[in-house]
mmCIF file of C-alpha atoms in Angstrom:
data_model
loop_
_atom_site.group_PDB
_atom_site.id
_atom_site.type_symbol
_atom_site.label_atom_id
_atom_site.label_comp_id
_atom_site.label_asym_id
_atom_site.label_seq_id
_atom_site.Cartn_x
_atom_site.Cartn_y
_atom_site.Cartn_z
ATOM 1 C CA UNK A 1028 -4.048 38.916 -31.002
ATOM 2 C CA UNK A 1029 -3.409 42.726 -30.353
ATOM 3 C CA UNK A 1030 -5.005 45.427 -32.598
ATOM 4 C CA UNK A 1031 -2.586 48.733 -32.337
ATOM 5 C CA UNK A 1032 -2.869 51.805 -33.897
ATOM 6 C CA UNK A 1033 -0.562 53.810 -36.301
ATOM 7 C CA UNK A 1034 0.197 56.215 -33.379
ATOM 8 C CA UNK A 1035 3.707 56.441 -32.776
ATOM 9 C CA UNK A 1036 3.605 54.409 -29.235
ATOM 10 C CA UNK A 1037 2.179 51.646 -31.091
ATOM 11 C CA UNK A 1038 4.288 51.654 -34.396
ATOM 12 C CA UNK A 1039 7.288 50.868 -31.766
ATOM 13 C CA UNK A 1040 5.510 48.590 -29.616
ATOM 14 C CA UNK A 1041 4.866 46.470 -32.482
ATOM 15 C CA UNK A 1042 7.904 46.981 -33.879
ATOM 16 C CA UNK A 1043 9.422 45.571 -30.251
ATOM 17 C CA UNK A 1044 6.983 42.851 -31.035
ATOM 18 C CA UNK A 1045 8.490 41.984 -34.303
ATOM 19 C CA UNK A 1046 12.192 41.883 -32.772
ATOM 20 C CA UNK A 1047 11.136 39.566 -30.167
ATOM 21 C CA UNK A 1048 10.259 36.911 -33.206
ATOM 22 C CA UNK A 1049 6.321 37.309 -33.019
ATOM 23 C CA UNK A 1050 4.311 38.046 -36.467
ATOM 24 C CA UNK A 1051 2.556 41.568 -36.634
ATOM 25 C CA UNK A 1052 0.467 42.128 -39.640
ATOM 26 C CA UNK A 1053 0.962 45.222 -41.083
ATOM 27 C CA UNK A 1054 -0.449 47.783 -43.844
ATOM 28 C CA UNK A 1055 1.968 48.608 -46.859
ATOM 29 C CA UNK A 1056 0.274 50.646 -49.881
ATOM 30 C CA UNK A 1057 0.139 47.027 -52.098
ATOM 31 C CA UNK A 1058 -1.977 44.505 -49.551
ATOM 32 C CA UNK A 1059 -1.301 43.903 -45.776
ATOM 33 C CA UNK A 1060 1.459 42.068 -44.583
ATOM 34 C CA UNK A 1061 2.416 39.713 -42.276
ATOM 35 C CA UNK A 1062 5.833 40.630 -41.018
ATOM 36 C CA UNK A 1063 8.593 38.601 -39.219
ATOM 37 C CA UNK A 1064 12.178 39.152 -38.395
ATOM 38 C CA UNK A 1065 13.945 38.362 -42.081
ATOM 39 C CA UNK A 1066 16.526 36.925 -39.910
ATOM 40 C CA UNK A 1067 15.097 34.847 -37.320
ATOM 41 C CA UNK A 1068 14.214 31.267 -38.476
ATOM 42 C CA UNK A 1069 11.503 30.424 -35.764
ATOM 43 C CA UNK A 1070 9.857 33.262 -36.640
ATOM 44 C CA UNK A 1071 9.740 32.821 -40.909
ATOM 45 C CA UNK A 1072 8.889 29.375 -39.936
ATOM 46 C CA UNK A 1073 5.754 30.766 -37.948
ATOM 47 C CA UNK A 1074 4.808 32.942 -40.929
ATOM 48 C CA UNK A 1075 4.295 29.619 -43.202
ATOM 49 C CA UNK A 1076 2.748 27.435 -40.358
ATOM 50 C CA UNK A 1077 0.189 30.439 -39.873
ATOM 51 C CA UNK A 1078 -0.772 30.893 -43.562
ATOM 52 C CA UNK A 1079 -0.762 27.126 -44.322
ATOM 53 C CA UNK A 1080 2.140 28.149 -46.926
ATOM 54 C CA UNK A 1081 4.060 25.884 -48.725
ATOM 55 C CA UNK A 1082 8.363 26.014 -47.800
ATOM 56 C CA UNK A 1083 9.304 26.041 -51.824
ATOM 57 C CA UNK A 1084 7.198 29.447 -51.950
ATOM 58 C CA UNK A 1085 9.522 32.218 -51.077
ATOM 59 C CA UNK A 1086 8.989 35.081 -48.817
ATOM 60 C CA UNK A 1087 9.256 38.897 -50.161
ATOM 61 C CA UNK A 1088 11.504 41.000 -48.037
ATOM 62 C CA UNK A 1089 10.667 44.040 -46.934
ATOM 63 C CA UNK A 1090 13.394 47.088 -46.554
ATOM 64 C CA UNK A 1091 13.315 50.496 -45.633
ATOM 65 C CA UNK A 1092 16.072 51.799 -46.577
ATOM 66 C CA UNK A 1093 18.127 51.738 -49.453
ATOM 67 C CA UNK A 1094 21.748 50.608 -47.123
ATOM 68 C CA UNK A 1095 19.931 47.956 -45.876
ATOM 69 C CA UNK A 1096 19.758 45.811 -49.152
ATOM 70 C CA UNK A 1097 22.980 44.892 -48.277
ATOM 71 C CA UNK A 1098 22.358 43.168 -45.983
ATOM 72 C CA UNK A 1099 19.892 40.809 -47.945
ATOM 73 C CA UNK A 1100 21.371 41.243 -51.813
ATOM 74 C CA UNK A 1101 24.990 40.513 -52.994
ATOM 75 C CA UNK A 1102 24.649 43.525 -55.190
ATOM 76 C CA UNK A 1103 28.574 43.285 -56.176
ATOM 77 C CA UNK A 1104 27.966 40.062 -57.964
ATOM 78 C CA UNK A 1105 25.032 41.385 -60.760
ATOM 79 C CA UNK A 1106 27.271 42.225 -63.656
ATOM 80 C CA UNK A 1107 27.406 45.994 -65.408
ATOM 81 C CA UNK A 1108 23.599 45.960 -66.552
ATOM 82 C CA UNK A 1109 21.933 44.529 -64.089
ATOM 83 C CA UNK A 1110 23.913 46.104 -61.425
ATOM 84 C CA UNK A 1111 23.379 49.798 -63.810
ATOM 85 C CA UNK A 1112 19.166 48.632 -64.286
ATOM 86 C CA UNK A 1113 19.049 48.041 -59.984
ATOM 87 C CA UNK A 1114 20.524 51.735 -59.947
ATOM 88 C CA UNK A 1115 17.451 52.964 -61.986
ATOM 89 C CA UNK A 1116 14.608 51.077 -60.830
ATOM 90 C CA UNK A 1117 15.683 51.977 -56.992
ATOM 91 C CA UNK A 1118 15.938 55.212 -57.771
ATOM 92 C CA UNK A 1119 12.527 56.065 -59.558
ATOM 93 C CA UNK A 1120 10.471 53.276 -58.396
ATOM 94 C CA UNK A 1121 11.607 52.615 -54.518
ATOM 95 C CA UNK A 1122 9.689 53.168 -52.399
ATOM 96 C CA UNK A 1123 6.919 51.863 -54.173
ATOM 97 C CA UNK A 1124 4.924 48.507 -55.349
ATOM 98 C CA UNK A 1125 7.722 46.641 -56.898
ATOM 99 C CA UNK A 1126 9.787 43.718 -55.892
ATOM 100 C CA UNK A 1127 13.015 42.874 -57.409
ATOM 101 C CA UNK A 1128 14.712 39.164 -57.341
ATOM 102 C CA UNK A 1129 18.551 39.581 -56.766
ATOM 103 C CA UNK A 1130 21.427 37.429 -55.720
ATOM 104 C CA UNK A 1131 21.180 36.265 -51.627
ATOM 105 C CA UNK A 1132 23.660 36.752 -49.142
ATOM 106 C CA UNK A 1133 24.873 33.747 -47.596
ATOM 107 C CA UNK A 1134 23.581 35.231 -44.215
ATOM 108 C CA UNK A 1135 20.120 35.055 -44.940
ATOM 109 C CA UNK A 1136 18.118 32.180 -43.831
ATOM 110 C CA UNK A 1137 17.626 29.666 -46.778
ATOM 111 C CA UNK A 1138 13.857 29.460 -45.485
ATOM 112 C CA UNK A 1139 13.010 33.299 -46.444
ATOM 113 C CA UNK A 1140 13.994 32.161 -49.829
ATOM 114 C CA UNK A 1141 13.087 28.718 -50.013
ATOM 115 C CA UNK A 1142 16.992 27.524 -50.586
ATOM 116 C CA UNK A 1143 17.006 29.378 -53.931
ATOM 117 C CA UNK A 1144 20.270 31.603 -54.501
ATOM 118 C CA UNK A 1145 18.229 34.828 -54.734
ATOM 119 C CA UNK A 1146 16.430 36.926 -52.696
ATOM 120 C CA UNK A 1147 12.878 38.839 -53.379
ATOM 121 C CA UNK A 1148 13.663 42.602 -51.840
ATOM 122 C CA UNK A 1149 10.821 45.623 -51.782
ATOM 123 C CA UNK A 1150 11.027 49.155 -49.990
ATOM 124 C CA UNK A 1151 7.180 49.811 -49.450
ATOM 125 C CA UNK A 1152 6.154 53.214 -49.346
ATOM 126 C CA UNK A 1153 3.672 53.485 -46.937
ATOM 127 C CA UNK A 1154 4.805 55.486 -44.255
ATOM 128 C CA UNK A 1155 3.677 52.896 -41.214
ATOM 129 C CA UNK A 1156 5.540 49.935 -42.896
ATOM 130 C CA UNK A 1157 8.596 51.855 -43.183
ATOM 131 C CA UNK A 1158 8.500 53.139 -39.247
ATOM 132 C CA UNK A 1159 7.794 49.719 -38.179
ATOM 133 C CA UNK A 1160 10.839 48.159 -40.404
ATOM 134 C CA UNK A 1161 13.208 50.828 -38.905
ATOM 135 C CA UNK A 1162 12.261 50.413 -35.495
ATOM 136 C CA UNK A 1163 12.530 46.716 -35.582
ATOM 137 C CA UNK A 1164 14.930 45.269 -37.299
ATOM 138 C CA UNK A 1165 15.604 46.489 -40.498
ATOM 139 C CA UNK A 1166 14.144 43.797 -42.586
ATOM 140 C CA UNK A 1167 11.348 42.240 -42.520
ATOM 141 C CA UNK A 1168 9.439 39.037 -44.200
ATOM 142 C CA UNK A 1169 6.121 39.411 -45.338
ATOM 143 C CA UNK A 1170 4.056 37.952 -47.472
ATOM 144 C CA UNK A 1171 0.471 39.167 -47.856
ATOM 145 C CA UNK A 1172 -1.775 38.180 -44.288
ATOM 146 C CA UNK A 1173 -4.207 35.818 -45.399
ATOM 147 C CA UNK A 1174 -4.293 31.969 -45.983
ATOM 148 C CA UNK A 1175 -1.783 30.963 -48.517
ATOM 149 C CA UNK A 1176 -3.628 30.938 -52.006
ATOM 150 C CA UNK A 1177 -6.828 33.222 -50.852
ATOM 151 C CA UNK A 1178 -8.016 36.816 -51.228
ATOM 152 C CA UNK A 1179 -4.988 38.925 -50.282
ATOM 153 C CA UNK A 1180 -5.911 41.486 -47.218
ATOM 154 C CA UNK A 1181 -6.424 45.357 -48.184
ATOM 155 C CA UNK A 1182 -7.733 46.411 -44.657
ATOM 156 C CA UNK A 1183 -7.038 45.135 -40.822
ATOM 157 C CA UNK A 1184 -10.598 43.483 -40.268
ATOM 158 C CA UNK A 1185 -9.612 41.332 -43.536
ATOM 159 C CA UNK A 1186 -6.540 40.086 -41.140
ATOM 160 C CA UNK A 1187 -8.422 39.592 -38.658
ATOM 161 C CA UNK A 1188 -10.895 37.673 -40.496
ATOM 162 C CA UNK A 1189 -8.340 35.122 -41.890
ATOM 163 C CA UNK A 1190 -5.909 34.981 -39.701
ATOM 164 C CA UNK A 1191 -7.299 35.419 -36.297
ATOM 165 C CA UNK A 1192 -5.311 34.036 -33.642
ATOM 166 C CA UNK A 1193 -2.340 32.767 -35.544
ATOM 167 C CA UNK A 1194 -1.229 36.666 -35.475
ATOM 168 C CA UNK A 1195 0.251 38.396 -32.530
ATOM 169 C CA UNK A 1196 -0.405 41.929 -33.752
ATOM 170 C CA UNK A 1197 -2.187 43.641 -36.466
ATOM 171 C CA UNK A 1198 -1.925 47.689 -36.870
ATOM 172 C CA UNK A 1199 -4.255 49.090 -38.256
ATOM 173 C CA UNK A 1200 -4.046 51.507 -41.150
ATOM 174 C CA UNK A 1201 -7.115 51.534 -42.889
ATOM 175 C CA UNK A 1202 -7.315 50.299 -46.580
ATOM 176 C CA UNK A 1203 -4.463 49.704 -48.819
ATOM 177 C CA UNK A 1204 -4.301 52.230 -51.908
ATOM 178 C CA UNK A 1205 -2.669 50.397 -54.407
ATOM 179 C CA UNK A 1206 -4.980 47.365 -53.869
ATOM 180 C CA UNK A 1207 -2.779 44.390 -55.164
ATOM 181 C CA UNK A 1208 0.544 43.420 -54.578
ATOM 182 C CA UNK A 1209 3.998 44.230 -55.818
ATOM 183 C CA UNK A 1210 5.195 43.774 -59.061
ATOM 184 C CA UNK A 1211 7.987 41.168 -59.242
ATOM 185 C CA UNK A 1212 10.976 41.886 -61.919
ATOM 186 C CA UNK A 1213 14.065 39.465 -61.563
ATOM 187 C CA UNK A 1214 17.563 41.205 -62.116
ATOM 188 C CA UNK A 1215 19.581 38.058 -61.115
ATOM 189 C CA UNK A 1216 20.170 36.252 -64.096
ATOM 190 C CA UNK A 1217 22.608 38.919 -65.749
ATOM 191 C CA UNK A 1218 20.391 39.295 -69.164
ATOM 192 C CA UNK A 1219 17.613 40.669 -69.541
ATOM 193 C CA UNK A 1220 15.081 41.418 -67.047
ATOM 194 C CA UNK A 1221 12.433 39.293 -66.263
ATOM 195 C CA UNK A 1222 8.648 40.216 -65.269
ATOM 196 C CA UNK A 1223 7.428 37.628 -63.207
ATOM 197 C CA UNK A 1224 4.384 38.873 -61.624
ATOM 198 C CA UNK A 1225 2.170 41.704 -62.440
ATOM 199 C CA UNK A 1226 1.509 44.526 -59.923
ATOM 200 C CA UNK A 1227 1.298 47.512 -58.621
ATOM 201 C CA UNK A 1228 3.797 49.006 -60.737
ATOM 202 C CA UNK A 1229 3.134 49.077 -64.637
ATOM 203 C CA UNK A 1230 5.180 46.977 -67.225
ATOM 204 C CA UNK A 1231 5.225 50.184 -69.051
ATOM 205 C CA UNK A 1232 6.485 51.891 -66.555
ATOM 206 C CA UNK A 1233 9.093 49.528 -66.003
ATOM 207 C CA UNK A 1234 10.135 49.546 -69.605
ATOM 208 C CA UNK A 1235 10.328 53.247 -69.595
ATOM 209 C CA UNK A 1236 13.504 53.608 -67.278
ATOM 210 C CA UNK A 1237 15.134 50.149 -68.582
ATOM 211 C CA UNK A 1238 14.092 48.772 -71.516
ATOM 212 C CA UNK A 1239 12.027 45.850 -72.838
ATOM 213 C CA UNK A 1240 11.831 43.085 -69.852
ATOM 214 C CA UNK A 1241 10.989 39.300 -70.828
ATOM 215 C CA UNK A 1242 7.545 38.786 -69.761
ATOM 216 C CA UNK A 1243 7.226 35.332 -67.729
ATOM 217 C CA UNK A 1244 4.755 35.463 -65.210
ATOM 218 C CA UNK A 1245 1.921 33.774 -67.914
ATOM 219 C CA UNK A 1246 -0.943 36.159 -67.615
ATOM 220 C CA UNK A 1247 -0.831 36.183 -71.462
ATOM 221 C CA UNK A 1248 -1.301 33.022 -71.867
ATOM 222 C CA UNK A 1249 -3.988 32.270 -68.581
ATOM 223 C CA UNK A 1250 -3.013 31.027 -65.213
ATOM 224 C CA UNK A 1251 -2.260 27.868 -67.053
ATOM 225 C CA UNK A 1252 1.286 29.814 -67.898
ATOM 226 C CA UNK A 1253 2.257 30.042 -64.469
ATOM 227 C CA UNK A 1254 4.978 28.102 -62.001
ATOM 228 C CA UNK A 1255 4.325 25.090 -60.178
ATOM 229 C CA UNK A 1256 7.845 25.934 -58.588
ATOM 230 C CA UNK A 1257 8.004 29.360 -57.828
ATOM 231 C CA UNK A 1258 11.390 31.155 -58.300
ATOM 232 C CA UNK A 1259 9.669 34.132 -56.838
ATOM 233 C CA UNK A 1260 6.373 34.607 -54.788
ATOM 234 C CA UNK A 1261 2.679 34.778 -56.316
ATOM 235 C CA UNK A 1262 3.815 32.410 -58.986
ATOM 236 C CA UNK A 1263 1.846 29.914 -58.535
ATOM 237 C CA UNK A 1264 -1.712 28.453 -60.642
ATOM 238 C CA UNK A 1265 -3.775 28.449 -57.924
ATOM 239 C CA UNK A 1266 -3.863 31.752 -56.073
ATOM 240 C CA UNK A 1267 -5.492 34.759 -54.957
ATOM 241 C CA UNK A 1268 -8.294 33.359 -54.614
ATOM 242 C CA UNK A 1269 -12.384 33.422 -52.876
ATOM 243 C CA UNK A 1270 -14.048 30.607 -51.298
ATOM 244 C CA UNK A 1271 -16.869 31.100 -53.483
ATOM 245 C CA UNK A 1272 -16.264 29.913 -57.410
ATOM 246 C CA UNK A 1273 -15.036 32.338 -59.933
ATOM 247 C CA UNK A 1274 -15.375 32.409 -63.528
ATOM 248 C CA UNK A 1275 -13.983 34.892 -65.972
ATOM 249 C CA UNK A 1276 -15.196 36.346 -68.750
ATOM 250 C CA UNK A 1277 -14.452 38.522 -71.680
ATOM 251 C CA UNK A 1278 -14.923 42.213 -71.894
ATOM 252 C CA UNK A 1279 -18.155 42.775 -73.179
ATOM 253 C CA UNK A 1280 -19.562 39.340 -72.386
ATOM 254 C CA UNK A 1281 -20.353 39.640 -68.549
ATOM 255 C CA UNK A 1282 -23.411 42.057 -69.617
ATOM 256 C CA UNK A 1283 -24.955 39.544 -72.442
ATOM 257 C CA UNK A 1284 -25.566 36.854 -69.762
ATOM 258 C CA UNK A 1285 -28.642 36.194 -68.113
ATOM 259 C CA UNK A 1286 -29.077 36.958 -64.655
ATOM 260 C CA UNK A 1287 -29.198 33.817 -62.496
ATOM 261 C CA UNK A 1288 -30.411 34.150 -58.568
ATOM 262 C CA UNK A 1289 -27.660 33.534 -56.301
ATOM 263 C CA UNK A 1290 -25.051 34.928 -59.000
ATOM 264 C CA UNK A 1291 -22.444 37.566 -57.891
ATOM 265 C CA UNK A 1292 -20.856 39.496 -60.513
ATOM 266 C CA UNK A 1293 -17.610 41.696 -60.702
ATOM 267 C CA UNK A 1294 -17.754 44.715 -63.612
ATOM 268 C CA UNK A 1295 -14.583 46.137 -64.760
ATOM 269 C CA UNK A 1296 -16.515 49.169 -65.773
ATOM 270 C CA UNK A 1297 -20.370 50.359 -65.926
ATOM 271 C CA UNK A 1298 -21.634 47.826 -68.835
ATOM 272 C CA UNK A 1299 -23.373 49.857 -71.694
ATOM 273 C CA UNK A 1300 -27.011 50.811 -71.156
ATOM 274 C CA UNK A 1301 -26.630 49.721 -67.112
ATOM 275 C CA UNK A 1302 -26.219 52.651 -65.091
ATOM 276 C CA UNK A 1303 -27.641 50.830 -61.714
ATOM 277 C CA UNK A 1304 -25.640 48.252 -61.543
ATOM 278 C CA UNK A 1305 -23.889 49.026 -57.822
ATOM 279 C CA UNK A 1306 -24.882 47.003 -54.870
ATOM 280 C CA UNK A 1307 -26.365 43.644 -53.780
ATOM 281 C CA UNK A 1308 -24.493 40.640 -55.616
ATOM 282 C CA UNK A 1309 -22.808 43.605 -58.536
ATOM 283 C CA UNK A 1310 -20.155 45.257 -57.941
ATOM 284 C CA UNK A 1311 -17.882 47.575 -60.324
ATOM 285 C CA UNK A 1312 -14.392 47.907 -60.024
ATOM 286 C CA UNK A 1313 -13.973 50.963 -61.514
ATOM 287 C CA UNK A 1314 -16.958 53.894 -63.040
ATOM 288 C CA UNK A 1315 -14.593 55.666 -65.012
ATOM 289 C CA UNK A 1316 -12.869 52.485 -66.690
ATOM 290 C CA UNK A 1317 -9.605 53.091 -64.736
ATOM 291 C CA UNK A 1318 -7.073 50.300 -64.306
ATOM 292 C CA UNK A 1319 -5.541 52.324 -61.313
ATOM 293 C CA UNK A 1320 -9.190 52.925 -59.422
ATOM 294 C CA UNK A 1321 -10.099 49.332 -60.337
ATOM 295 C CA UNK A 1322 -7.117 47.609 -58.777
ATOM 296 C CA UNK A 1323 -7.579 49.536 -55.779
ATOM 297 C CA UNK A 1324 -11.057 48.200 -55.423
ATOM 298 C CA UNK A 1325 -10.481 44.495 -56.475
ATOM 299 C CA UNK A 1326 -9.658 42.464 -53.631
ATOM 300 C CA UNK A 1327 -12.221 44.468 -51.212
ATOM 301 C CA UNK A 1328 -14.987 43.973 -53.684
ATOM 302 C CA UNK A 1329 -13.991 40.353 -54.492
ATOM 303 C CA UNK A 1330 -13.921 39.812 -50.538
ATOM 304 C CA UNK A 1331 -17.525 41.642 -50.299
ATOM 305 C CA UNK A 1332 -18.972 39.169 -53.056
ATOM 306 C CA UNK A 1333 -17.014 36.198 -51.288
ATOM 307 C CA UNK A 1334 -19.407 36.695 -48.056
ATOM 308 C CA UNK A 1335 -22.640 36.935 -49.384
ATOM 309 C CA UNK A 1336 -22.719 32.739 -49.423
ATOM 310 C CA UNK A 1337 -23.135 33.073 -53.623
ATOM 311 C CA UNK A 1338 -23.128 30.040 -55.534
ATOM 312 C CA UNK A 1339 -20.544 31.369 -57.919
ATOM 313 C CA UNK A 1340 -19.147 34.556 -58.568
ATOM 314 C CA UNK A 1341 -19.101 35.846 -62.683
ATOM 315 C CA UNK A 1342 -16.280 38.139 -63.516
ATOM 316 C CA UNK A 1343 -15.037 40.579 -65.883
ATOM 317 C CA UNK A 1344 -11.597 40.976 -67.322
ATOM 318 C CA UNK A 1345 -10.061 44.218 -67.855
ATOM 319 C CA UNK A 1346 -7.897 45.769 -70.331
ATOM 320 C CA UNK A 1347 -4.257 44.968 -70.673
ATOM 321 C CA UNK A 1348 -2.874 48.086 -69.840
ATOM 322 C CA UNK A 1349 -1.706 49.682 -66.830
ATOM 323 C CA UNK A 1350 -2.717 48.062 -63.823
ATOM 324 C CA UNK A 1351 -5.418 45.898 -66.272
ATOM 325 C CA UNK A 1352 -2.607 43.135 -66.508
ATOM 326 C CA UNK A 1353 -2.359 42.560 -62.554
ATOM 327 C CA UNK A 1354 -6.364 42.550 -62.280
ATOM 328 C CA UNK A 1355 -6.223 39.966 -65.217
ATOM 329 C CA UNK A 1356 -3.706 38.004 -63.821
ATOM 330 C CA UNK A 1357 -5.309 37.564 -60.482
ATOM 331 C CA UNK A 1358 -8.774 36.484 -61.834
ATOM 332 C CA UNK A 1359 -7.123 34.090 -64.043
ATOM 333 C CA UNK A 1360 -5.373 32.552 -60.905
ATOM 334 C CA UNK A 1361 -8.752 32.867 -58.904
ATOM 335 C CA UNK A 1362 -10.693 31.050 -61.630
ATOM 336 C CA UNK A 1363 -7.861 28.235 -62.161
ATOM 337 C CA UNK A 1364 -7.729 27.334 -58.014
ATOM 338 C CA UNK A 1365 -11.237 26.137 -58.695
ATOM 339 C CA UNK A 1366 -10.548 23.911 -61.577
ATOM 340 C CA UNK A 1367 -13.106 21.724 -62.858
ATOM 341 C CA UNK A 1368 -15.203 22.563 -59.525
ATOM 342 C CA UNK A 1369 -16.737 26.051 -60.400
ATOM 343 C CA UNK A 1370 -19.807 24.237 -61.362
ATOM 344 C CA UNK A 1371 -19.813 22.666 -58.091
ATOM 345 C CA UNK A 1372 -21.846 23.660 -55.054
ATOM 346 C CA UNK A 1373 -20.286 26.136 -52.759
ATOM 347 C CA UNK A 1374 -19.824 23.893 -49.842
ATOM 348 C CA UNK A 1375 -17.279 21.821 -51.162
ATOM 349 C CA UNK A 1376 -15.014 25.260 -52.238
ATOM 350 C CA UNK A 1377 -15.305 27.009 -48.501
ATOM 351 C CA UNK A 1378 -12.182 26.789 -46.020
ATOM 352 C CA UNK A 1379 -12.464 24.371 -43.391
#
């Protein structure tokens, strides 16, 4: 394993990496990635072997410039709307934190999509994940860099800590801004748009340039809503998830509990009468109540908690706006991977 810089020498020695089919972990604005040559099968299969992924859960890829979706997408197949609401969305929202599901050309490799017809395409706009893109190939796989179904990565040392050897490169960037990953909105179908995954970029937001999209990614309804066969990646029950057990609560409820030793807990916001809450086994995701600051913060604090050896970690939900609805939905995936086991002792919940 290599750490590189974002110098410019290193952006293209990693990106020389990448062509040559080895897996260089990489910082977008959403989470890091681990990146592999869209079109080189021994490489995508390299990105599942390393993350312990499963081959029905497709693989995001990553663009970084708008000609190059051709490559990937059979764009003249979406009929007048959807090929009109792809128009749109590119054009406000890429680059950015959103993912879109469209029809597959025939040339990419069934295992970046799992055999399913479509393909899930992003432009990132963090400026090191677009260099590195352009100077390698010109598309890139890559899902988060972390063990499948665990805390997604917002800084290199979190690579590192997962991943170790099983990467060839990681540059390092510092910490991601937008804090979770993409949202994923599926234009394939040919009626209206589907949200299957919360994100980085707001529902309303979305909705604002196109129109009310289906909503189908379950965070409504709990994690129990969710695919068992993904059509599109982070669809899963079980996801995003610590070692140590999670539990989620309801606003206002977090702060009515006793305090038990060995207890870590996760604040949306400063709980009434509480000003010292920071530090040790609290954390707050956000001291102004802001969905944006607090999804930003979520994974790091969640991976802070996660190492402190806590029997169980007690967390709070936030609202359903904004970003609130990608927090939600990844605490409702956390608390579901440990089942009927959160009560359990922490030792039978850690990775081997």
């Amino acid at each position: 394993m290599e750490f590189l810089s974002t110098s410019e020498v290193d952006i293209q020695k990693a990106a020389a990496a990448l062509a040559s089919g080895l897996l260089v972990a990489f910082p977008t604005e959403t989470v890091y990635g681990l990146g592999a040559d869209a079109f080189n099968v021994t490489a995508l299969a390299r990105v599942f072997q390393a993350k312990n992924r499963p081959r029905f859960d497709p693989l995001i890829i990553h663009i970084a410039e708008y000609a190059a979706l051709s490559r990937i997408a059979d764009i003249d197949s979406l009929n007048g709307e959807s090929a009109e609401r792809l128009s749109i969305l590119s054009k406000h929202l890429w680059p950015g934190p959103l993912t879109l599901i469209l029809p597959k050309r025939p040339a990419l490799p069934d295992l970046a999509t799992s055999g399913l017809p479509t393909a899930a395409v992003r432009f990132p706009s963090h400026p090191v994940a677009q260099k590195l893109i352009r100077y390698s190939t010109g598309a890139v796989a890559a899902p988060s860099a972390n063990p499948f179904g665990y805390l997604s990565p917002t800084q290199a040392e979190h690579v590192k800590a997962q991943l170790g050897s099983r990467v060839d490169v990681i540059i390092d960037g510092g910490r991601a801004t937008v804090g979770v990953e993409s949202t994923v909105l599926d234009l394939s179908s040919g009626g209206r748009p589907r949200l299957l995954r919360p994100g980085g970029t707001p529902r309303e937001r979305i909705e604002e340039l196109i129109g009310a999209v289906e909503f189908s990614c379950g965070t409504s309804a709990g994690a129990a809503g969710a695919q068992e066969t993904p059509v599109s990646p982070g669809q899963l029950k079980s996801h995003y998830a610590p070692r140590t057990p999670l539990v989620l609560c309801r606003r206002g409820e977090l702060a009515s509990l006793p305090d038990i030793s060995g207890e870590g807990r996760l604040y949306f916001a400063p709980p009434a009468g509480k000003s010292q809450v920071l530090g040790g086994t609290t954390r707050v995701l956000s001291v102004n109540g802001d969905t944006t600051e607090a999804a930003a913060n979520l994974f790091q604090m969640l991976h802070e908690l996660d190492a402190l050896e806590l029997t169980r970690i007690r967390a709070e939900e936030a609202p359903t706006s904004g970003l609130g609805a990608a927090i939600n939905d990844r605490l409702q995936r956390a608390e579901y991977a440990c089942g009927n086991t959160c009560e359990n002792a922490y030792e039978n919940t850690r990775l081997p």
